[in-house]
C-alpha positions in Angstrom: -21.9 -13.7 -37.9 -21.0 -17.2 -39.1 -19.6 -19.5 -36.4 -16.5 -21.4 -37.6 -16.8 -25.2 -37.5 -14.8 -27.4 -35.1 -13.4 -30.7 -36.2 -14.1 -33.7 -34.0 -15.7 -37.2 -34.0 -19.2 -38.6 -33.4 -19.8 -42.4 -33.0 -16.1 -42.8 -34.0 -16.4 -41.0 -37.4 -14.9 -37.6 -38.3 -17.4 -34.7 -38.2 -17.4 -31.0 -38.0 -19.5 -29.3 -35.3 -21.2 -25.9 -35.4 -23.2 -24.6 -32.4 -25.8 -21.9 -33.1 -27.1 -20.5 -29.8 -30.5 -19.0 -30.5 -31.3 -17.6 -27.0 -30.9 -18.4 -23.3 -33.0 -21.5 -23.6 -32.4 -22.9 -27.0 -29.8 -23.6 -29.6 -28.7 -26.2 -32.2 -25.6 -28.3 -32.5 -25.0 -29.2 -36.2 -23.0 -32.3 -37.0 -21.7 -32.5 -40.6 -19.9 -35.4 -42.2 -19.2 -36.4 -45.8 -22.6 -37.0 -47.3 -24.9 -35.7 -44.5 -25.6 -33.8 -41.4 -27.6 -34.2 -38.2 -29.0 -31.7 -35.6 -29.1 -31.9 -31.8 -31.4 -29.4 -30.2 -30.6 -27.9 -26.8 -34.1 -28.8 -25.6 -33.2 -32.5 -25.9 -30.0 -32.3 -23.9 -29.6 -33.3 -20.3 -25.9 -32.4 -20.2 -22.4 -33.4 -21.4 -20.0 -35.5 -19.4 -16.5 -36.7 -20.0 -16.0 -40.4 -20.5 -12.8 -41.7 -19.0 -13.4 -45.4 -18.7 -11.3 -47.5 -21.1 -9.3 -44.5 -22.4 -5.8 -45.2 -23.5 -2.8 -42.9 -22.6 -2.5 -39.8 -24.9 -5.9 -40.6 -26.4 -8.4 -37.7 -26.8 -10.8 -37.8 -23.9 -14.2 -38.8 -25.2 -17.3 -36.8 -24.3 -20.9 -38.0 -24.1 -23.9 -36.0 -24.9 -26.8 -37.2 -22.8 -30.1 -36.5 -24.4 -33.8 -37.4 -24.3 -35.7 -37.9 -27.6 -39.5 -38.0 -27.6 -42.2 -38.8 -30.1 -45.9 -39.0 -30.2 -47.1 -42.5 -29.3 -50.5 -42.1 -31.1 -52.0 -39.4 -33.2 -55.3 -39.5 -31.2 -53.9 -38.9 -27.7 -51.2 -36.6 -26.2 -49.1 -39.5 -24.8 -45.5 -39.5 -25.8 -42.8 -42.1 -25.9 -39.3 -41.3 -24.7 -35.8 -42.7 -25.4 -32.4 -42.1 -23.9 -29.9 -41.6 -26.8 -26.4 -40.8 -25.6 -24.0 -39.7 -28.3 -20.2 -40.4 -27.9 -18.2 -37.5 -29.3 -14.8 -35.8 -29.1 -13.8 -32.1 -29.3 -17.1 -30.4 -28.9 -17.1 -26.6 -29.5 -16.2 -24.6 -26.4 -19.4 -22.5 -26.5 -21.4 -25.8 -26.4 -19.5 -27.1 -23.5 -19.9 -23.8 -21.6 -23.7 -24.3 -21.9 -24.0 -28.1 -21.3 -21.0 -29.5 -19.5 -21.8 -31.0 -16.1 -18.9 -29.4 -14.2 -19.8 -31.0 -10.9 -21.6 -34.2 -9.7 -25.2 -33.4 -8.6 -24.7 -33.9 -4.8 -28.4 -34.4 -4.2 -28.3 -37.6 -6.3 -25.3 -39.0 -4.3 -27.0 -39.3 -0.9 -25.3 -41.8 1.5 -27.1 -45.1 2.2 -27.9 -46.1 5.8 -25.7 -48.4 7.9 -28.1 -51.3 7.2 -27.7 -50.7 3.4 -31.1 -49.2 2.8 -30.9 -46.4 0.2 -31.9 -42.8 0.6 -32.2 -42.0 -3.1 -35.8 -42.8 -4.0 -37.5 -43.0 -7.3 -41.3 -42.8 -7.2 -43.1 -43.8 -10.4 -46.6 -42.4 -10.4 -48.4 -44.7 -12.8 -51.7 -42.8 -12.8 -50.3 -39.3 -13.4 -51.3 -37.5 -16.5 -51.7 -39.8 -19.5 -49.6 -42.6 -18.0 -46.1 -41.9 -19.3 -44.1 -42.3 -16.1 -43.3 -46.0 -16.2 -42.1 -45.9 -19.8 -39.9 -42.9 -19.0 -38.4 -44.6 -16.0 -37.7 -47.8 -18.0 -36.3 -46.3 -21.1 -34.7 -43.0 -19.9 -34.1 -42.6 -16.2 -32.4 -45.9 -15.5 -29.9 -45.3 -18.3 -29.4 -41.6 -17.5 -28.6 -42.4 -13.9 -26.2 -45.2 -15.0 -24.3 -42.7 -17.2 -23.2 -40.9 -14.0 -22.5 -44.2 -12.2 -25.8 -44.5 -10.3 -26.7 -48.1 -11.1 -29.9 -49.8 -10.1 -28.5 -50.9 -6.7 -28.0 -47.2 -5.6 -31.6 -46.2 -5.4 -35.0 -47.6 -4.2 -37.8 -47.7 -6.7 -41.4 -47.3 -5.6 -44.2 -47.9 -8.2 -47.5 -46.5 -7.2 -50.5 -48.8 -7.0 -53.2 -46.3 -5.8 -53.9 -42.7 -5.1 -52.6 -43.3 -1.5 -49.2 -44.8 -2.6 -47.2 -41.6 -2.4 -48.8 -40.7 1.0 -47.9 -44.1 2.3 -44.3 -44.0 1.1 -43.8 -40.6 2.7 -45.5 -41.6 6.0 -43.6 -44.9 6.3 -40.2 -44.2 4.9 -39.4 -40.5 4.1 -40.8 -38.8 7.2 -39.2 -41.1 9.8 -35.8 -40.8 8.2 -36.1 -37.0 7.8 -36.9 -36.8 11.5 -33.7 -38.7 12.3 -31.7 -36.1 10.4 -31.1 -38.4 7.3 -30.6 -36.7 4.0 -32.9 -38.0 1.3 -33.7 -37.3 -2.4 -36.9 -38.3 -4.1 -37.0 -38.5 -7.9 -40.7 -38.0 -8.5 -42.1 -39.0 -11.8 -45.5 -37.3 -11.3 -47.6 -34.3 -11.7 -48.2 -31.6 -9.1 -50.2 -34.1 -7.0 -47.1 -36.1 -6.0 -45.5 -33.0 -4.5 -48.8 -32.1 -2.8 -49.1 -35.5 -1.2 -45.5 -35.3 0.1 -45.9 -31.9 1.5 -49.2 -32.7 3.2 -47.8 -35.6 5.1 -44.7 -33.7 6.2 -46.6 -30.6 7.3 -49.4 -32.4 9.1 -47.3 -34.8 11.1 -44.8 -33.6 13.8 -41.2 -33.0 13.1 -38.1 -33.3 15.4 -35.3 -30.8 15.9 -33.1 -33.1 13.8 -35.5 -32.9 10.8 -33.7 -32.6 7.4 -35.8 -31.5 4.4 -36.1 -34.1 1.7 -35.0 -33.0 -1.7 -37.5 -33.5 -4.6 -36.3 -33.8 -8.2 -39.5 -33.5 -10.3 -39.8 -35.2 -13.6 -43.1 -33.8 -14.8 -45.6 -36.4 -15.8 -48.9 -34.7 -14.9 -51.5 -33.0 -16.9 -51.0 -29.3 -16.3 -47.6 -29.5 -14.6 -48.0 -26.1 -13.0 -45.0 -26.4 -10.8 -42.7 -27.5 -13.6 -44.0 -24.9 -16.0 -43.5 -22.1 -13.4 -40.0 -23.0 -12.2 -38.5 -23.6 -15.6 -38.4 -27.4 -15.3 -40.4 -27.7 -18.5 -38.4 -25.3 -20.5 -36.9 -28.2 -22.5 -38.1 -31.6 -23.6 -36.3 -33.6 -20.9 -39.3 -33.2 -18.5 -37.1 -31.8 -15.8 -34.2 -34.3 -16.0 -31.8 -31.7 -17.2 -32.6 -29.5 -14.1 -32.1 -32.6 -11.8 -28.6 -33.1 -13.3 -27.6 -29.4 -13.3 -29.8 -27.6 -10.8 -29.6 -27.0 -7.0 -32.2 -27.7 -4.3 -34.3 -24.6 -3.2 -36.9 -24.3 -0.5 -40.4 -24.9 -1.7 -43.0 -22.4 -0.4 -46.5 -23.7 0.7 -49.9 -22.4 1.6 -52.6 -23.8 3.9 -56.3 -24.0 3.2 -58.6 -24.3 6.3 -62.1 -25.6 5.7 -65.3 -25.4 7.7 -66.5 -28.6 9.5 -68.2 -31.1 7.2 -66.0 -30.4 4.2 -64.8 -33.6 2.4 -62.6 -34.7 -0.4 -64.4 -35.8 -3.6 -62.9 -39.1 -5.0 -63.6 -41.6 -7.7 -64.7 -39.0 -10.2 -66.9 -37.3 -7.6 -68.9 -40.4 -6.7 -67.3 -40.9 -3.2 -66.0 -38.8 -0.4 -63.2 -39.0 2.1 -62.7 -36.9 5.3 -60.1 -34.1 5.3 -57.2 -34.2 7.8 -58.4 -32.1 10.7 -57.1 -29.9 13.4 -59.0 -27.8 16.0 -62.3 -29.1 14.5 -61.8 -28.0 10.9 -60.3 -29.6 7.8 -56.8 -28.7 6.6 -55.2 -29.1 3.2 -51.7 -27.8 2.3 -50.7 -26.8 -1.2 -47.9 -25.5 -3.3 -49.7 -24.3 -6.5 -53.3 -23.0 -6.2 -56.5 -22.9 -4.3 -59.4 -22.0 -6.4 -63.2 -21.8 -6.6 -65.7 -21.0 -9.4 -64.8 -21.8 -13.0 -61.3 -23.1 -12.3 -62.3 -25.5 -9.6 -65.3 -26.7 -11.6 -63.3 -27.4 -14.7 -60.6 -29.3 -12.8 -63.3 -31.4 -11.0 -65.4 -32.0 -14.1 -62.4 -33.1 -16.3 -60.9 -35.4 -13.7 -62.2 -38.6 -15.4 -60.5 -41.5 -17.2 -62.1 -40.4 -20.4 -61.0 -36.8 -20.2 -57.4 -37.6 -18.9 -56.4 -39.3 -22.1 -56.5 -35.9 -23.8 -53.8 -34.5 -21.4 -54.0 -30.7 -20.8 -56.6 -30.3 -23.4 -59.1 -31.8 -20.9 -59.2 -28.5 -19.1 -60.2 -26.5 -22.2 -62.8 -29.2 -23.1 -64.4 -28.9 -19.7 -64.3 -25.1 -19.7 -66.2 -25.0 -23.0 -68.9 -27.2 -21.6 -69.2 -25.0 -18.5 -69.2 -21.8 -20.5 -71.8 -23.0 -23.0 -74.1 -25.5 -21.2 -76.0 -28.0 -23.4 -79.4 -26.5 -22.4 -78.5 -23.2 -23.9 -78.4 -21.3 -20.6 -75.9 -18.8 -19.5 -72.8 -20.0 -17.6 -73.2 -20.2 -13.8 -72.0 -17.2 -11.8 -70.9 -18.2 -8.3 -72.2 -16.6 -5.1 -70.2 -16.0 -2.0 -68.6 -13.4 0.2 -64.8 -12.9 -0.4 -62.4 -11.3 2.0 -58.8 -10.6 1.1 -56.0 -10.3 3.6 -53.3 -7.8 2.6 -50.4 -5.9 4.0 -50.3 -2.1 4.1 -47.3 0.3 3.6 -46.5 0.0 7.3 -46.3 -3.8 7.2 -49.6 -4.3 9.0 -52.2 -6.8 7.8 -55.7 -5.6 7.0 -58.9 -7.1 5.6 -60.5 -6.0 2.4 -64.0 -7.3 1.8 -65.1 -7.5 -1.9 -68.5 -5.9 -2.1 -69.6 -7.9 -5.2 -70.8 -11.3 -4.1 -70.9 -12.8 -7.6 -67.7 -14.4 -9.0 -66.9 -16.1 -12.3 -63.3 -17.0 -11.6 -61.0 -16.8 -8.6 -57.6 -18.4 -7.8 -55.1 -17.8 -5.0 -51.7 -19.0 -6.4 -48.0 -19.3 -5.6 -47.0 -19.9 -9.2 -47.0 -18.1 -12.5 -48.2 -20.8 -14.9 -50.9 -23.4 -14.6 -49.8 -24.9 -17.9 -46.7 -24.3 -20.1 -48.6 -21.6 -22.1 -51.1 -20.5 -19.5 -49.5 -17.6 -17.6 -52.2 -16.9 -15.0 -50.0 -14.8 -12.6 -47.4 -12.9 -14.6 -45.9 -11.2 -11.5 -45.1 -14.5 -9.8 -41.4 -15.5 -9.7 -40.1 -19.0 -9.2 -40.4 -20.0 -5.5 -40.8 -16.4 -4.4 -43.4 -17.5 -1.8 -45.8 -14.7 -2.6 -49.5 -15.6 -2.7 -51.5 -13.7 -5.4 -55.2 -13.5 -6.2 -56.7 -13.3 -9.6 -60.5 -12.8 -9.8 -63.1 -12.1 -12.4 -66.5 -10.9 -11.0 -69.9 -11.1 -12.6 -68.8 -11.2 -16.2 -70.1 -12.9 -19.3 -68.9 -16.3 -20.5 -67.4 -14.5 -23.5 -65.4 -12.1 -21.3 -64.1 -15.0 -19.2 -62.9 -16.8 -22.3 -61.4 -13.6 -23.6 -59.4 -13.0 -20.4 -58.3 -16.6 -20.2 -57.3 -16.4 -23.9 -55.0 -13.4 -22.9 -53.4 -15.6 -20.2 -52.8 -18.3 -22.9 -50.9 -15.7 -24.9 -48.6 -14.7 -22.0 -50.6 -12.2 -20.0 -52.3 -8.8 -20.1 -55.5 -10.2 -18.5 -54.3 -9.1 -15.1 -54.4 -5.5 -16.2 -57.9 -5.7 -17.7 -60.6 -3.6 -16.0 -62.7 -6.7 -15.4 -59.9 -8.4 -13.5 -58.7 -8.1 -9.9 -55.1 -9.1 -9.4 -53.0 -8.4 -6.3 -50.5 -9.9 -3.8 -52.2 -11.2 -0.7 -51.4 -12.9 2.6 -54.6 -14.9 2.2 -58.3 -14.9 1.5 -61.6 -16.3 2.9 -64.6 -17.4 0.9 -68.0 -17.8 2.6 -70.2 -19.8 0.2 -73.8 -18.8 -0.6 -74.7 -21.7 -2.9 -77.4 -24.3 -2.4 -76.1 -26.7 -5.0 -73.1 -28.9 -4.0 -71.7 -28.5 -7.5 -71.0 -24.8 -7.0 -69.3 -25.3 -3.6 -66.3 -27.3 -4.9 -62.8 -26.0 -4.2 -59.6 -27.1 -5.9 -56.4 -27.4 -3.9 -53.6 -28.4 -6.3 -55.9 -30.7 -8.3 -57.6 -32.2 -5.3 -61.3 -31.4 -5.0 -63.0 -30.5 -1.7 -66.8 -30.2 -1.4 -67.8 -27.6 1.3 -71.0 -27.9 3.2 -73.8 -25.5 2.6 -73.1 -22.3 4.5 -69.5 -23.3 4.9 -66.2 -21.5 4.2 -62.5 -21.9 3.2 -59.7 -19.7 4.4 -56.3 -19.7 2.6 -53.1 -18.5 4.2 -49.4 -18.3 3.1 -47.5 -21.1 4.8 -45.0 -20.4 7.5 -43.0 -23.7 7.2 -41.1 -25.2 4.3 -40.6 -28.9 4.6 -39.0 -30.0 1.3 -36.6 -28.6 -1.3 -37.1 -28.7 -5.0 -34.2 -29.0 -7.5 -34.4 -26.1 -10.0 
C-alpha cells in the first residue's frame, strides 16, 4: 500500500516526506523536492528532537533529525570514519515521529555534579580498542550529539586512555569511590568488550559499601568483535550504540567468575610477557560478562591479538582460525586434552555434576551472550542480559567439521542442534588441563588471555552480584 506524502521543509526548503517502514529495525525516510530526492535510513538515526530555541510566535516548531553517517576510511582496512549530520526539518510524518522522537530526556545522561563541581558524567575514549576509531568518533560525533541535547563540554569529564591499565585506573580512582558514597554516575564508554570487563573486575574485586550505587554504562562499540553490543541490540544500527544511549534504559549487567589454579598468569604484549592474576584464597580470579573459552576459540583470540592482525578488525579471528585449522606443516589441527565437568540444575532445582567422558575437545565456550560478532550467533537460545550461562562444545572432530559448525553459526545458528555439538544451560564448568605445551593451556576471558600452569584448572561460575547497569 502506497504511503501518502507529507509536506514539510528540510534545510528551509519545501519538501515532501514519505516514510517506508521495512521492519522493526529498519526503514527509509524519502525527501523529495523539485529536481531531486534524498534518503535517510533508520540505521543512521539517533533520534528526533524538537528545536525551540530562536522560534518566533506562531512559527511551526522545527524538528531536528540527529544522525550518524559513516564511510570507509581506506579500502585496505576495516576502519571507518564517522560524522554527525543533523538535519533541521518541519512537519515530519507521524509514523516517523512515533519511531524516532525522543519523548523524554535520557535521565542517565543528566546525572548531577558533585558539590565541588566535579562531574559524574564520564566519557572514556579507549584509543587502543579495535582498529582505533574511538577518538575520531568522539571528536566528530559524540561532542556534537551531546550538545544537541544541551550537554555541552563542561557537563562531562573526558578520559582518554594511554595504556591497557587506563580504564582500570579510572574506575579504581574515581568511579568506585564515588559509587561507594552513593553517588550516581554514568560512563559513556567508547570501547570494545574489554572496557566493560575492566570496569566490572575492579568493582567486583574491591569491597563495596551499603550505600553503593551501580554506575551506568552507555556503550559505544569500538572493539573488534563487540559481542556485548551485538548480543544486546546496540549494534542493530550504524550509530554504534548511540541511539540506544539516547533512547534506552539502564538494565543490570550479569557476570560470571573464572577461578584459576595457582600459577596461572595473564599473557600480555602479544604473549611475550606475563602479569599475575588478582587472587583470593590462593587462586586467581577473573570476572567476565561475555565468554570464558578454551581450545580453538581461546587460541584464535590469543594468536590474532597483534598489531598486525588488529588492523583487519573482526576478520582477524577468521584469519587466525584458518591458520589453526590448516597448519603450515600440513599436520592436522590440534585437538585439546582435558577433563571437563559441567554443573547443571535438575528438575527439582538441585545442582549436580556431569563429567564428560571424552577428554578430547576441539572447541568449548561458556557464554552469557548470543553473539560473538554481529553475524556470529554462537548461542541462539541466549536472550539479552538473561544471566543464563550456556556451554557450547565440539569434541574430537575434524577441522572440516569445526569449520562447518562455525559456518552454521555465521548463518544464524543450527550448529547447536548438530549431533557433533553439545549445547546446554549450565551453572558453571571446570576444566582440568592435560596438555604439556603452554600454547594449548591458554584460556580466554572476554578477550583477556590466561596461561594455566601444567596440571592446572579453571572453574567458571555464574556471578551472584551485579555491579553495573548497561543502557539498552
